[in-house]
mmCIF file of C-alpha atoms in Angstrom:
data_model
loop_
_atom_site.group_PDB
_atom_site.id
_atom_site.type_symbol
_atom_site.label_atom_id
_atom_site.label_comp_id
_atom_site.label_asym_id
_atom_site.label_seq_id
_atom_site.Cartn_x
_atom_site.Cartn_y
_atom_site.Cartn_z
ATOM 1 C CA MET A 1 22.158 -36.300 -18.594
ATOM 2 C CA THR A 2 19.818 -39.186 -18.236
ATOM 3 C CA ALA A 3 19.174 -41.106 -15.053
ATOM 4 C CA ASP A 4 20.089 -44.451 -16.579
ATOM 5 C CA ARG A 5 23.352 -43.207 -18.139
ATOM 6 C CA PRO A 6 24.859 -40.377 -16.067
ATOM 7 C CA GLY A 7 27.764 -38.532 -17.604
ATOM 8 C CA ARG A 8 26.968 -39.543 -21.178
ATOM 9 C CA SER A 9 25.743 -36.177 -22.426
ATOM 10 C CA ARG A 10 27.759 -33.076 -23.198
ATOM 11 C CA ILE A 11 28.877 -30.779 -20.418
ATOM 12 C CA PRO A 12 26.410 -27.862 -20.502
ATOM 13 C CA GLU A 13 28.924 -25.305 -19.219
ATOM 14 C CA LEU A 14 31.061 -25.937 -22.303
ATOM 15 C CA SER A 15 28.499 -26.934 -24.918
ATOM 16 C CA ASN A 16 26.476 -23.740 -24.357
ATOM 17 C CA ILE A 17 29.402 -21.545 -25.455
ATOM 18 C CA PRO A 18 28.884 -20.774 -29.163
ATOM 19 C CA TRP A 19 31.988 -20.639 -31.342
ATOM 20 C CA GLY A 20 31.377 -17.021 -32.266
ATOM 21 C CA GLY A 21 34.804 -15.461 -31.988
ATOM 22 C CA PRO A 22 38.003 -15.189 -29.961
ATOM 23 C CA LYS A 23 36.074 -14.297 -26.793
ATOM 24 C CA ALA A 24 34.202 -17.593 -27.082
ATOM 25 C CA ILE A 25 37.464 -19.513 -27.334
ATOM 26 C CA THR A 26 38.803 -17.667 -24.295
ATOM 27 C CA ALA A 27 35.616 -18.437 -22.354
ATOM 28 C CA TYR A 28 35.751 -22.094 -23.433
ATOM 29 C CA ALA A 29 39.335 -22.433 -22.225
ATOM 30 C CA GLN A 30 38.574 -20.683 -18.923
ATOM 31 C CA VAL A 31 35.451 -22.734 -18.171
ATOM 32 C CA GLY A 32 37.174 -25.965 -19.210
ATOM 33 C CA ARG A 33 40.134 -25.206 -16.980
ATOM 34 C CA ALA A 34 37.865 -24.470 -14.024
ATOM 35 C CA LEU A 35 35.992 -27.737 -14.582
ATOM 36 C CA ALA A 36 39.252 -29.707 -14.820
ATOM 37 C CA ARG A 37 40.529 -28.053 -11.654
ATOM 38 C CA ASP A 38 37.302 -28.832 -9.772
ATOM 39 C CA LEU A 39 37.225 -32.427 -10.998
ATOM 40 C CA GLY A 40 40.870 -32.948 -10.071
ATOM 41 C CA GLU A 41 40.293 -31.580 -6.582
ATOM 42 C CA GLU A 42 37.235 -33.803 -6.151
ATOM 43 C CA PHE A 43 39.251 -36.878 -7.188
ATOM 44 C CA HIS A 44 42.030 -35.920 -4.783
ATOM 45 C CA LEU A 45 39.658 -35.446 -1.838
ATOM 46 C CA GLY A 46 37.754 -38.595 -2.791
ATOM 47 C CA ALA A 47 40.995 -40.590 -2.753
ATOM 48 C CA ASP A 48 41.775 -39.478 0.803
ATOM 49 C CA GLU A 49 38.261 -40.303 1.989
ATOM 50 C CA LEU A 50 38.210 -43.654 0.203
ATOM 51 C CA TYR A 51 41.512 -44.705 1.749
ATOM 52 C CA ALA A 52 40.161 -44.012 5.239
ATOM 53 C CA VAL A 53 36.955 -45.929 4.492
ATOM 54 C CA LEU A 54 38.797 -48.941 3.092
ATOM 55 C CA ILE A 55 41.162 -49.101 6.072
ATOM 56 C CA ARG A 56 38.301 -48.792 8.573
ATOM 57 C CA SER A 57 36.327 -51.517 6.830
ATOM 58 C CA TYR A 58 38.558 -54.248 8.310
ATOM 59 C CA LYS A 59 39.151 -52.732 11.772
ATOM 60 C CA GLY A 60 37.945 -54.582 14.810
ATOM 61 C CA ASN A 61 37.050 -57.886 13.192
ATOM 62 C CA PRO A 62 39.491 -60.652 14.222
ATOM 63 C CA LEU A 63 38.061 -63.075 11.663
ATOM 64 C CA LEU A 64 38.917 -60.734 8.814
ATOM 65 C CA ALA A 65 42.461 -60.442 10.164
ATOM 66 C CA LEU A 66 42.845 -64.204 9.666
ATOM 67 C CA LEU A 67 41.557 -63.933 6.099
ATOM 68 C CA GLY A 68 43.957 -61.282 4.897
ATOM 69 C CA ALA A 69 43.160 -57.965 6.565
ATOM 70 C CA PRO A 70 46.823 -57.222 7.364
ATOM 71 C CA ASP A 71 47.431 -56.381 3.714
ATOM 72 C CA VAL A 72 44.378 -54.104 3.535
ATOM 73 C CA ARG A 73 46.530 -50.960 3.635
ATOM 74 C CA MET A 74 48.560 -52.096 0.653
ATOM 75 C CA ARG A 75 45.460 -53.026 -1.345
ATOM 76 C CA ALA A 76 43.743 -49.765 -0.370
ATOM 77 C CA ARG A 77 46.800 -47.796 -1.525
ATOM 78 C CA ARG A 78 46.690 -49.586 -4.884
ATOM 79 C CA VAL A 79 43.017 -48.707 -5.352
ATOM 80 C CA VAL A 80 43.419 -45.111 -4.213
ATOM 81 C CA ARG A 81 46.501 -44.603 -6.385
ATOM 82 C CA ARG A 82 44.274 -44.888 -9.472
ATOM 83 C CA LEU A 83 42.048 -42.092 -8.196
ATOM 84 C CA GLN A 84 45.087 -39.957 -7.391
ATOM 85 C CA ARG A 85 46.369 -40.551 -10.918
ATOM 86 C CA ALA A 86 43.018 -39.382 -12.293
ATOM 87 C CA ALA A 87 43.383 -36.202 -10.190
ATOM 88 C CA GLU A 88 46.842 -35.585 -11.668
ATOM 89 C CA LEU A 89 45.513 -36.104 -15.184
ATOM 90 C CA GLN A 90 42.863 -33.456 -14.550
ATOM 91 C CA LYS A 91 45.620 -31.019 -13.586
ATOM 92 C CA GLY A 92 47.230 -31.870 -16.905
ATOM 93 C CA ALA A 93 43.943 -31.217 -18.702
ATOM 94 C CA GLY A 94 43.827 -27.742 -17.165
ATOM 95 C CA VAL A 95 47.364 -27.045 -18.356
ATOM 96 C CA GLU A 96 46.494 -28.251 -21.861
ATOM 97 C CA LEU A 97 43.521 -25.886 -21.990
ATOM 98 C CA VAL A 98 45.814 -22.969 -21.193
ATOM 99 C CA LYS A 99 48.136 -24.143 -23.988
ATOM 100 C CA PHE A 100 45.116 -24.530 -26.310
ATOM 101 C CA HIS A 101 44.206 -20.879 -25.760
ATOM 102 C CA ALA A 102 47.811 -19.714 -26.185
ATOM 103 C CA GLN A 103 48.153 -21.732 -29.402
ATOM 104 C CA PHE A 104 44.941 -20.233 -30.784
ATOM 105 C CA ARG A 105 46.205 -16.724 -30.062
ATOM 106 C CA LYS A 106 49.585 -17.519 -31.630
ATOM 107 C CA GLU A 107 48.147 -19.122 -34.779
ATOM 108 C CA PHE A 108 45.219 -16.786 -35.447
ATOM 109 C CA ILE A 109 45.134 -13.556 -33.420
ATOM 110 C CA ASP A 110 48.744 -12.560 -34.103
ATOM 111 C CA VAL A 111 48.318 -13.203 -37.848
ATOM 112 C CA LEU A 112 44.878 -11.599 -38.019
ATOM 113 C CA PRO A 113 45.845 -8.143 -39.362
ATOM 114 C CA GLN A 114 47.519 -9.702 -42.417
ATOM 115 C CA ALA A 115 44.432 -11.743 -43.378
ATOM 116 C CA LYS A 116 42.149 -10.145 -45.952
ATOM 117 C CA PRO A 117 38.734 -9.348 -44.449
ATOM 118 C CA GLU A 118 36.819 -10.392 -47.595
ATOM 119 C CA LYS A 119 38.323 -13.900 -47.382
ATOM 120 C CA ARG A 120 36.948 -14.439 -43.870
ATOM 121 C CA LYS A 121 33.688 -16.252 -43.333
ATOM 122 C CA ALA A 122 30.925 -14.320 -41.605
ATOM 123 C CA GLU A 123 30.173 -16.988 -38.930
ATOM 124 C CA PHE A 124 33.347 -16.252 -36.966
ATOM 125 C CA ASN A 125 33.613 -12.645 -35.794
ATOM 126 C CA TRP A 126 37.324 -11.796 -35.669
ATOM 127 C CA ASP A 127 36.618 -8.362 -34.232
ATOM 128 C CA ASP A 128 35.386 -9.953 -30.999
ATOM 129 C CA VAL A 129 38.808 -9.652 -29.253
#
């Protein structure tokens, strides 16, 4: 990641896993799921903290009450709802990674014994189960 553009590079935990065999796909799915879970939890906790900060930002100032502070809770809920939705989407990403791994096993591992070994390419080690 660069300082001027954070988050624009690949995620090292995932990009450092070489596609060398079924164990690599399992590791990729496990690491990806853990990252999605952590990111979702961070978004969820951040939403709770942000709501409290936004509500407190108008407390105690009578001038702000005249300018629209009574609706601050509603506006804060609208803002925080987006962050909560992002947290839910991360949970969905974790579920999809589990399905990705299950689909790989269904499509390739279960059919593996019927495939002819000489037709396989050498880069992907099928014996790495």
